[in-house]
């Protein structure tokens, strides 16, 4: 017997399927850049007719545009974004912000060094100054992405567990909901390494890959994993935290309570510690890299060994996830071959290329802009918009 519910259920199921297909098409255009409907059909596995119908709908709602310039071969691309968005990077003792004004095609960047714990007050001060520089008020923004150097629960918009120690002024607040309440615009919260991964995947070294690992190596080591076209968080929200992968159980003690985490070998602090007995010990990672380039044997050795540890960590991830494309960014990646030689040495001795043919480990492309741009990528996604390509004004260089 047919109950009344069934047609309703069927309609709902059909709508959900349609929503998924629409999302697939938008993601395909973002990954491919301006593309023909045939390309989109190949990328998504949807029929040409289905792609055509979705593209027409997306055109009517202003999400995509058609490029008629090259005659009969029409390209579909994401429509330009209007208004302005900002990424605010919350560090334990500093706040920096980048505002992208799509209307004015301008990028504004500011930093507030607190020299002590930074909290809501510093965030609001920076946001006021940043929006004023662009001739706006915070409420004029289409959205704000908050980035933290800590694992977060992106759904609930809160900082996870032990990391709160480094953000004492946020301990009783859910940062995203709090800021949204203050300024009345959508706010999303995300881990900085996840944002960097998102940016590299949307517009940088990971473009077009369905699976991708991005590593950011500087004062800390962050990892972001894109699986099947989305940031993979895992049930705990901690997925991709490669900095605490245990590589040597007799290694140095880590702040997380384990021994021998990757952080203990490859973070800036670990690198400086390894060179602490030098007659003139270097004071920063940048100095270590500069000295290594000038031929300092100890600095070269340390960077080579750091590369080997990174390679070992990457090998472990690849064995579990099957990721074929890995980008390494952050201040450490500025070392170039000095780092990559060690890294590829590990990949060789661990026989990784035999297990993962076609494996590529490449430098990240977006440099120090990656986190801020990742905020834009996450916001546009949240707002149902997108950018096929990164316009020059949005990049620092
Ligand atoms: Zn650890």
Short mmCIF file of C-alpha atoms in Angstrom, two decimals, residues 4 37 65 81 104 142 187 248 272 283 344 350 358 373 383:
data_model
loop_
_atom_site.label_atom_id
_atom_site.label_comp_id
_atom_site.label_asym_id
_atom_site.label_seq_id
_atom_site.Cartn_x
_atom_site.Cartn_y
_atom_site.Cartn_z
CA UNK A 4 1.10 9.51 1.79
CA UNK A 37 30.77 21.48 -19.61
CA UNK A 65 29.30 32.94 -15.39
CA UNK A 81 32.80 37.65 -5.50
CA UNK A 104 37.97 47.54 -4.33
CA UNK A 142 30.43 39.23 4.29
CA UNK A 187 32.18 33.76 11.58
CA UNK A 248 61.29 7.76 18.24
CA UNK A 272 67.85 25.76 17.55
CA UNK A 283 68.81 32.65 17.10
CA UNK A 344 63.83 12.54 -0.42
CA UNK A 350 61.72 3.69 3.06
CA UNK A 358 53.50 8.77 -8.74
CA UNK A 373 43.82 32.80 1.85
CA UNK A 383 28.74 31.38 1.77
#
